[in-house]
């Protein structure tokens, strides 16, 4: 399954990209969820590691361990990609490309997500939840960076 969620934000793509860090990850944590950042290598080079433990509503626990597999800073867009190494039990694969594009006088954050569930039907059943979590980031991004 693959989808993209686009969010326009204030600033140029380079300054927005430079703020993709541990503080932003914490700011994106939705209500009802707690986040324990076990390890967070700045995603500035291939091989960096992100390891987080999440708890939803105090009962559902998930652990994510990801490697940065792509990193690129360009004149009109920049991105890094994290791929799951250790994932919650309901996921078979995970790939999230964090793309920031320049658009006239503002930047656009593109969350490009590809995943598969542990079995075929689960991939489709998870779609509303996974897509919803990324769609819910839009107001967080716009509060953090500002609206264009």
Short mmCIF file of N, CA and C in Angstrom, two decimals:
data_model
loop_
_atom_site.label_atom_id
_atom_site.label_comp_id
_atom_site.label_asym_id
_atom_site.label_seq_id
_atom_site.Cartn_x
_atom_site.Cartn_y
_atom_site.Cartn_z
N UNK A 1 0.86 -1.17 0.00
CA UNK A 1 0.00 0.00 0.00
C UNK A 1 0.90 1.22 0.00
N UNK A 2 0.54 2.21 -0.79
CA UNK A 2 1.30 3.45 -0.86
C UNK A 2 0.32 4.62 -0.90
N UNK A 3 0.66 5.69 -0.18
CA UNK A 3 -0.10 6.92 -0.24
C UNK A 3 0.83 8.09 0.07
N UNK A 4 0.37 9.28 -0.30
CA UNK A 4 1.10 10.51 -0.01
C UNK A 4 0.16 11.52 0.62
N UNK A 5 0.66 12.21 1.63
CA UNK A 5 -0.07 13.30 2.26
C UNK A 5 0.79 14.55 2.11
N UNK A 6 0.23 15.59 1.50
CA UNK A 6 0.95 16.83 1.22
C UNK A 6 0.47 17.94 2.16
N UNK A 7 1.44 18.66 2.76
CA UNK A 7 1.11 19.74 3.68
C UNK A 7 1.94 20.98 3.36
N UNK A 8 1.30 22.08 2.92
CA UNK A 8 2.04 23.32 2.71
C UNK A 8 2.38 23.97 4.05
N UNK A 9 3.62 24.45 4.17
CA UNK A 9 4.07 25.12 5.40
C UNK A 9 4.89 26.35 5.04
N UNK A 10 5.01 27.23 6.02
CA UNK A 10 5.77 28.46 5.85
C UNK A 10 7.27 28.15 5.84
N UNK A 11 8.01 28.85 5.00
CA UNK A 11 9.46 28.71 4.97
C UNK A 11 9.93 28.10 3.67
N UNK A 12 11.23 28.14 3.48
CA UNK A 12 11.82 27.51 2.31
C UNK A 12 12.14 26.05 2.64
N UNK A 13 12.28 25.23 1.61
CA UNK A 13 12.41 23.79 1.85
C UNK A 13 13.66 23.44 2.66
N UNK A 14 14.73 24.18 2.51
CA UNK A 14 15.96 23.86 3.26
C UNK A 14 15.80 24.12 4.75
N UNK A 15 15.17 25.23 5.12
CA UNK A 15 15.01 25.53 6.55
C UNK A 15 14.01 24.56 7.19
N UNK A 16 12.97 24.18 6.46
CA UNK A 16 12.02 23.20 6.98
C UNK A 16 12.71 21.84 7.14
N UNK A 17 13.46 21.43 6.13
CA UNK A 17 14.17 20.15 6.17
C UNK A 17 15.13 20.09 7.36
N UNK A 18 15.81 21.20 7.63
CA UNK A 18 16.78 21.24 8.73
C UNK A 18 16.12 21.03 10.09
N UNK A 19 14.80 21.24 10.18
CA UNK A 19 14.10 21.09 11.46
C UNK A 19 13.45 19.72 11.63
N UNK A 20 13.71 18.79 10.71
CA UNK A 20 13.23 17.43 10.90
C UNK A 20 14.19 16.75 11.86
N UNK A 21 13.82 16.80 13.13
CA UNK A 21 14.69 16.31 14.19
C UNK A 21 13.84 15.71 15.32
N UNK A 22 14.50 15.42 16.40
CA UNK A 22 13.86 14.79 17.56
C UNK A 22 12.72 15.65 18.12
N UNK A 23 12.91 16.98 18.14
CA UNK A 23 11.87 17.87 18.66
C UNK A 23 10.60 17.80 17.81
N UNK A 24 10.77 17.78 16.48
CA UNK A 24 9.61 17.69 15.60
C UNK A 24 8.92 16.35 15.79
N UNK A 25 9.68 15.27 15.89
CA UNK A 25 9.08 13.95 16.11
C UNK A 25 8.21 13.96 17.37
N UNK A 26 8.72 14.55 18.43
CA UNK A 26 7.93 14.65 19.67
C UNK A 26 6.68 15.49 19.48
N UNK A 27 6.80 16.60 18.71
CA UNK A 27 5.65 17.48 18.48
C UNK A 27 4.56 16.81 17.65
N UNK A 28 4.91 15.79 16.87
CA UNK A 28 3.94 15.10 16.02
C UNK A 28 3.18 13.99 16.74
N UNK A 29 3.50 13.75 18.00
CA UNK A 29 2.84 12.70 18.76
C UNK A 29 1.38 13.07 19.00
N UNK A 30 0.44 12.26 18.49
CA UNK A 30 -0.98 12.60 18.63
C UNK A 30 -1.49 12.43 20.06
N UNK A 31 -2.61 13.06 20.37
CA UNK A 31 -3.21 12.90 21.71
C UNK A 31 -3.52 11.43 21.99
N UNK A 32 -3.35 11.04 23.24
CA UNK A 32 -3.62 9.66 23.62
C UNK A 32 -2.43 8.74 23.42
N UNK A 33 -1.33 9.28 22.92
CA UNK A 33 -0.16 8.46 22.65
C UNK A 33 1.04 9.05 23.39
N UNK A 34 1.85 8.19 23.97
CA UNK A 34 3.12 8.63 24.55
C UNK A 34 4.24 8.04 23.72
N UNK A 35 5.33 8.77 23.66
CA UNK A 35 6.45 8.38 22.81
C UNK A 35 7.72 8.37 23.63
N UNK A 36 8.42 7.26 23.61
CA UNK A 36 9.73 7.15 24.25
C UNK A 36 10.75 7.01 23.12
N UNK A 37 11.57 8.03 22.95
CA UNK A 37 12.59 7.99 21.91
C UNK A 37 13.84 7.34 22.51
N UNK A 38 14.05 6.09 22.17
CA UNK A 38 15.15 5.31 22.71
C UNK A 38 16.47 5.76 22.07
N UNK A 39 16.45 5.93 20.76
CA UNK A 39 17.63 6.39 20.03
C UNK A 39 17.16 7.20 18.82
N UNK A 40 17.81 8.33 18.63
CA UNK A 40 17.46 9.17 17.48
C UNK A 40 18.75 9.76 16.92
N UNK A 41 19.28 9.12 15.88
CA UNK A 41 20.39 9.70 15.15
C UNK A 41 19.78 10.71 14.19
N UNK A 42 20.33 11.90 14.12
CA UNK A 42 19.81 12.87 13.16
C UNK A 42 19.82 12.21 11.79
N UNK A 43 18.73 12.34 11.02
CA UNK A 43 18.63 11.63 9.74
C UNK A 43 19.42 12.33 8.63
N UNK A 44 20.70 12.57 8.90
CA UNK A 44 21.52 13.31 7.94
C UNK A 44 22.47 12.42 7.15
N UNK A 45 22.38 11.13 7.37
CA UNK A 45 23.20 10.22 6.57
C UNK A 45 22.59 8.82 6.56
N UNK A 46 22.87 8.12 5.48
CA UNK A 46 22.40 6.74 5.35
C UNK A 46 23.02 5.91 6.47
N UNK A 47 22.20 5.08 7.09
CA UNK A 47 22.67 4.24 8.18
C UNK A 47 22.28 4.76 9.55
N UNK A 48 21.80 6.01 9.64
CA UNK A 48 21.34 6.54 10.92
C UNK A 48 20.19 5.68 11.43
N UNK A 49 20.00 5.68 12.74
CA UNK A 49 19.01 4.81 13.38
C UNK A 49 18.00 5.64 14.15
N UNK A 50 16.73 5.23 14.06
CA UNK A 50 15.66 5.79 14.88
C UNK A 50 14.98 4.61 15.56
N UNK A 51 14.91 4.66 16.89
CA UNK A 51 14.30 3.60 17.68
C UNK A 51 13.33 4.26 18.65
N UNK A 52 12.05 3.95 18.49
CA UNK A 52 11.04 4.54 19.36
C UNK A 52 10.12 3.46 19.93
N UNK A 53 9.59 3.76 21.10
CA UNK A 53 8.56 2.94 21.72
C UNK A 53 7.36 3.84 21.94
N UNK A 54 6.20 3.36 21.49
CA UNK A 54 4.98 4.14 21.62
C UNK A 54 3.97 3.37 22.46
N UNK A 55 3.16 4.14 23.15
CA UNK A 55 2.07 3.56 23.92
C UNK A 55 0.82 4.36 23.58
N UNK A 56 -0.23 3.64 23.18
CA UNK A 56 -1.49 4.30 22.85
C UNK A 56 -2.50 4.05 23.96
N UNK A 57 -3.04 5.15 24.48
CA UNK A 57 -4.04 5.10 25.54
C UNK A 57 -3.57 4.28 26.74
N UNK A 58 -2.25 4.25 26.95
CA UNK A 58 -1.67 3.58 28.10
C UNK A 58 -1.66 2.07 28.04
N UNK A 59 -2.17 1.46 26.96
CA UNK A 59 -2.26 0.00 26.94
C UNK A 59 -1.60 -0.65 25.73
N UNK A 60 -1.76 -0.09 24.56
CA UNK A 60 -1.21 -0.71 23.35
C UNK A 60 0.22 -0.23 23.17
N UNK A 61 1.15 -1.16 23.16
CA UNK A 61 2.56 -0.81 23.03
C UNK A 61 3.09 -1.25 21.68
N UNK A 62 3.86 -0.35 21.07
CA UNK A 62 4.46 -0.64 19.78
C UNK A 62 5.92 -0.23 19.82
N UNK A 63 6.75 -1.01 19.17
CA UNK A 63 8.16 -0.67 19.08
C UNK A 63 8.54 -0.58 17.61
N UNK A 64 9.25 0.48 17.26
CA UNK A 64 9.70 0.71 15.90
C UNK A 64 11.22 0.92 15.91
N UNK A 65 11.90 0.23 15.03
CA UNK A 65 13.34 0.39 14.87
C UNK A 65 13.58 0.57 13.38
N UNK A 66 14.08 1.74 12.99
CA UNK A 66 14.21 2.06 11.58
C UNK A 66 15.62 2.51 11.23
N UNK A 67 16.01 2.26 10.01
CA UNK A 67 17.27 2.76 9.47
C UNK A 67 16.97 3.82 8.42
N UNK A 68 17.81 4.83 8.36
CA UNK A 68 17.73 5.81 7.29
C UNK A 68 18.43 5.20 6.08
N UNK A 69 17.68 5.06 4.98
CA UNK A 69 18.23 4.39 3.79
C UNK A 69 18.49 5.36 2.64
N UNK A 70 17.97 6.59 2.74
CA UNK A 70 18.22 7.61 1.73
C UNK A 70 18.33 8.96 2.42
N UNK A 71 19.19 9.80 1.88
CA UNK A 71 19.31 11.18 2.37
C UNK A 71 19.80 12.01 1.20
N UNK A 72 19.08 13.09 0.89
CA UNK A 72 19.47 13.93 -0.24
C UNK A 72 19.01 15.37 0.02
N UNK A 73 19.91 16.32 -0.18
CA UNK A 73 19.56 17.73 -0.12
C UNK A 73 19.78 18.31 -1.50
N UNK A 74 18.71 18.85 -2.10
CA UNK A 74 18.81 19.38 -3.44
C UNK A 74 18.40 20.84 -3.51
N UNK A 75 18.49 21.40 -4.71
CA UNK A 75 18.17 22.81 -4.92
C UNK A 75 16.67 23.09 -4.78
N UNK A 76 15.82 22.14 -5.17
CA UNK A 76 14.37 22.35 -5.13
C UNK A 76 13.62 21.41 -4.18
N UNK A 77 14.30 20.35 -3.74
CA UNK A 77 13.68 19.43 -2.80
C UNK A 77 14.76 18.67 -2.03
N UNK A 78 14.37 18.22 -0.86
CA UNK A 78 15.26 17.44 0.00
C UNK A 78 14.44 16.33 0.63
N UNK A 79 15.09 15.22 0.99
CA UNK A 79 14.36 14.12 1.59
C UNK A 79 15.28 13.17 2.34
N UNK A 80 14.66 12.40 3.21
CA UNK A 80 15.30 11.22 3.79
C UNK A 80 14.22 10.15 3.91
N UNK A 81 14.65 8.92 3.90
CA UNK A 81 13.73 7.78 3.95
C UNK A 81 14.12 6.89 5.12
N UNK A 82 13.11 6.53 5.94
CA UNK A 82 13.34 5.52 6.97
C UNK A 82 12.61 4.24 6.59
N UNK A 83 13.28 3.13 6.83
CA UNK A 83 12.70 1.81 6.55
C UNK A 83 12.73 0.98 7.81
N UNK A 84 11.63 0.28 8.06
CA UNK A 84 11.50 -0.50 9.28
C UNK A 84 12.39 -1.73 9.30
N UNK A 85 13.05 -1.92 10.42
CA UNK A 85 13.85 -3.11 10.67
C UNK A 85 13.12 -3.99 11.68
N UNK A 86 12.66 -3.38 12.78
CA UNK A 86 11.83 -4.05 13.77
C UNK A 86 10.54 -3.25 13.85
N UNK A 87 9.44 -3.92 13.59
CA UNK A 87 8.14 -3.24 13.47
C UNK A 87 7.11 -3.85 14.42
N UNK A 88 6.03 -3.11 14.68
CA UNK A 88 4.94 -3.72 15.45
C UNK A 88 4.45 -4.99 14.75
N UNK A 89 3.91 -5.91 15.52
CA UNK A 89 3.53 -7.22 15.02
C UNK A 89 2.57 -7.25 13.86
N UNK A 90 1.79 -6.20 13.66
CA UNK A 90 0.82 -6.19 12.58
C UNK A 90 1.41 -5.75 11.24
N UNK A 91 2.68 -5.30 11.23
CA UNK A 91 3.31 -4.84 9.99
C UNK A 91 4.38 -5.81 9.50
N UNK A 92 4.41 -5.99 8.19
CA UNK A 92 5.46 -6.80 7.56
C UNK A 92 6.58 -5.91 7.02
N UNK A 93 6.20 -4.74 6.46
CA UNK A 93 7.21 -3.81 5.94
C UNK A 93 6.75 -2.37 6.12
N UNK A 94 7.73 -1.46 6.15
CA UNK A 94 7.46 -0.04 6.33
C UNK A 94 8.54 0.77 5.62
N UNK A 95 8.10 1.77 4.86
CA UNK A 95 9.01 2.71 4.20
C UNK A 95 8.34 4.07 4.22
N UNK A 96 9.03 5.07 4.79
CA UNK A 96 8.46 6.42 4.89
C UNK A 96 9.49 7.41 4.35
N UNK A 97 9.15 8.02 3.23
CA UNK A 97 10.00 9.04 2.63
C UNK A 97 9.48 10.40 3.08
N UNK A 98 10.34 11.16 3.75
CA UNK A 98 10.04 12.51 4.22
C UNK A 98 10.59 13.46 3.17
N UNK A 99 9.71 13.97 2.32
CA UNK A 99 10.11 14.82 1.20
C UNK A 99 9.64 16.25 1.46
N UNK A 100 10.55 17.21 1.29
CA UNK A 100 10.20 18.61 1.43
C UNK A 100 10.54 19.29 0.11
N UNK A 101 9.52 19.86 -0.53
CA UNK A 101 9.67 20.49 -1.84
C UNK A 101 9.49 22.00 -1.73
N UNK A 102 10.20 22.71 -2.58
CA UNK A 102 10.00 24.16 -2.67
C UNK A 102 8.81 24.43 -3.58
N UNK A 103 7.93 25.33 -3.17
CA UNK A 103 6.76 25.71 -3.97
C UNK A 103 6.58 27.22 -3.87
N UNK A 104 7.08 27.94 -4.84
CA UNK A 104 7.00 29.41 -4.83
C UNK A 104 7.58 29.96 -3.53
N UNK A 105 6.74 30.57 -2.69
CA UNK A 105 7.24 31.23 -1.47
C UNK A 105 7.06 30.38 -0.21
N UNK A 106 6.83 29.09 -0.37
CA UNK A 106 6.66 28.22 0.80
C UNK A 106 7.18 26.82 0.47
N UNK A 107 7.14 25.96 1.46
CA UNK A 107 7.56 24.57 1.29
C UNK A 107 6.34 23.66 1.38
N UNK A 108 6.47 22.46 0.83
CA UNK A 108 5.43 21.44 0.94
C UNK A 108 6.08 20.19 1.51
N UNK A 109 5.54 19.73 2.63
CA UNK A 109 6.00 18.47 3.24
C UNK A 109 5.16 17.36 2.63
N UNK A 110 5.85 16.35 2.09
CA UNK A 110 5.16 15.20 1.51
C UNK A 110 5.55 13.97 2.33
N UNK A 111 4.58 13.39 3.00
CA UNK A 111 4.78 12.11 3.68
C UNK A 111 4.41 11.04 2.67
N UNK A 112 5.40 10.33 2.15
CA UNK A 112 5.21 9.28 1.15
C UNK A 112 5.43 7.94 1.87
N UNK A 113 4.34 7.23 2.12
CA UNK A 113 4.37 6.03 2.97
C UNK A 113 4.01 4.79 2.15
N UNK A 114 4.83 3.75 2.31
CA UNK A 114 4.56 2.44 1.71
C UNK A 114 4.69 1.41 2.82
N UNK A 115 3.68 0.56 2.95
CA UNK A 115 3.70 -0.46 4.00
C UNK A 115 2.95 -1.70 3.53
N UNK A 116 3.19 -2.81 4.22
CA UNK A 116 2.36 -4.01 4.06
C UNK A 116 2.06 -4.56 5.45
N UNK A 117 0.87 -5.09 5.60
CA UNK A 117 0.49 -5.75 6.83
C UNK A 117 1.05 -7.16 6.87
N UNK A 118 0.94 -7.80 8.01
CA UNK A 118 1.45 -9.17 8.16
C UNK A 118 0.82 -10.14 7.18
N UNK A 119 -0.40 -9.87 6.77
CA UNK A 119 -1.05 -10.67 5.72
C UNK A 119 -1.84 -9.72 4.83
N UNK A 120 -2.15 -10.16 3.63
CA UNK A 120 -2.72 -9.31 2.59
C UNK A 120 -3.90 -8.46 3.00
N UNK A 121 -4.92 -9.05 3.58
CA UNK A 121 -6.11 -8.31 3.94
C UNK A 121 -5.82 -7.25 5.00
N UNK A 122 -4.90 -7.54 5.91
CA UNK A 122 -4.56 -6.58 6.96
C UNK A 122 -4.00 -5.29 6.37
N UNK A 123 -3.28 -5.39 5.27
CA UNK A 123 -2.75 -4.19 4.60
C UNK A 123 -3.89 -3.22 4.31
N UNK A 124 -4.99 -3.72 3.78
CA UNK A 124 -6.14 -2.87 3.44
C UNK A 124 -6.91 -2.42 4.66
N UNK A 125 -7.01 -3.27 5.65
CA UNK A 125 -7.73 -2.91 6.88
C UNK A 125 -7.00 -1.81 7.66
N UNK A 126 -5.67 -1.80 7.56
CA UNK A 126 -4.87 -0.79 8.26
C UNK A 126 -4.91 0.58 7.57
N UNK A 127 -5.25 0.61 6.30
CA UNK A 127 -5.16 1.84 5.53
C UNK A 127 -5.84 3.04 6.19
N UNK A 128 -7.10 2.96 6.63
CA UNK A 128 -7.72 4.16 7.23
C UNK A 128 -6.97 4.66 8.47
N UNK A 129 -6.44 3.74 9.26
CA UNK A 129 -5.72 4.13 10.48
C UNK A 129 -4.38 4.76 10.14
N UNK A 130 -3.62 4.11 9.27
CA UNK A 130 -2.29 4.63 8.92
C UNK A 130 -2.42 5.95 8.18
N UNK A 131 -3.29 6.00 7.18
CA UNK A 131 -3.49 7.25 6.44
C UNK A 131 -3.97 8.35 7.39
N UNK A 132 -4.88 8.01 8.28
CA UNK A 132 -5.41 8.98 9.22
C UNK A 132 -4.36 9.57 10.13
N UNK A 133 -3.40 8.76 10.55
CA UNK A 133 -2.33 9.28 11.41
C UNK A 133 -1.48 10.30 10.66
N UNK A 134 -1.27 10.09 9.38
CA UNK A 134 -0.48 11.04 8.61
C UNK A 134 -1.29 12.26 8.22
N UNK A 135 -2.55 12.09 7.92
CA UNK A 135 -3.42 13.24 7.64
C UNK A 135 -3.53 14.13 8.88
N UNK A 136 -3.52 13.51 10.06
CA UNK A 136 -3.61 14.26 11.31
C UNK A 136 -2.35 15.08 11.59
N UNK A 137 -1.27 14.81 10.89
CA UNK A 137 -0.04 15.59 11.07
C UNK A 137 -0.14 16.99 10.47
N UNK A 138 -1.04 17.17 9.53
CA UNK A 138 -1.13 18.46 8.84
C UNK A 138 -1.23 19.65 9.81
N UNK A 139 -2.18 19.66 10.75
CA UNK A 139 -2.23 20.81 11.66
C UNK A 139 -1.00 20.92 12.57
N UNK A 140 -0.41 19.79 12.93
CA UNK A 140 0.81 19.82 13.74
C UNK A 140 1.93 20.49 12.96
N UNK A 141 2.13 20.06 11.71
CA UNK A 141 3.15 20.68 10.86
C UNK A 141 2.91 22.18 10.72
N UNK A 142 1.66 22.56 10.48
CA UNK A 142 1.37 23.97 10.25
C UNK A 142 1.48 24.81 11.52
N UNK A 143 1.25 24.23 12.68
CA UNK A 143 1.51 24.95 13.93
C UNK A 143 3.01 25.08 14.16
N UNK A 144 3.74 24.02 13.87
CA UNK A 144 5.18 23.98 14.11
C UNK A 144 5.93 24.95 13.19
N UNK A 145 5.60 24.92 11.89
CA UNK A 145 6.31 25.74 10.90
C UNK A 145 5.56 27.01 10.52
N UNK A 146 4.26 27.02 10.70
CA UNK A 146 3.41 28.12 10.26
C UNK A 146 2.73 27.81 8.95
N UNK A 147 1.61 28.46 8.71
CA UNK A 147 0.90 28.30 7.44
C UNK A 147 1.48 29.26 6.43
N UNK A 148 1.54 28.85 5.16
CA UNK A 148 2.09 29.76 4.13
C UNK A 148 1.16 30.94 3.86
#
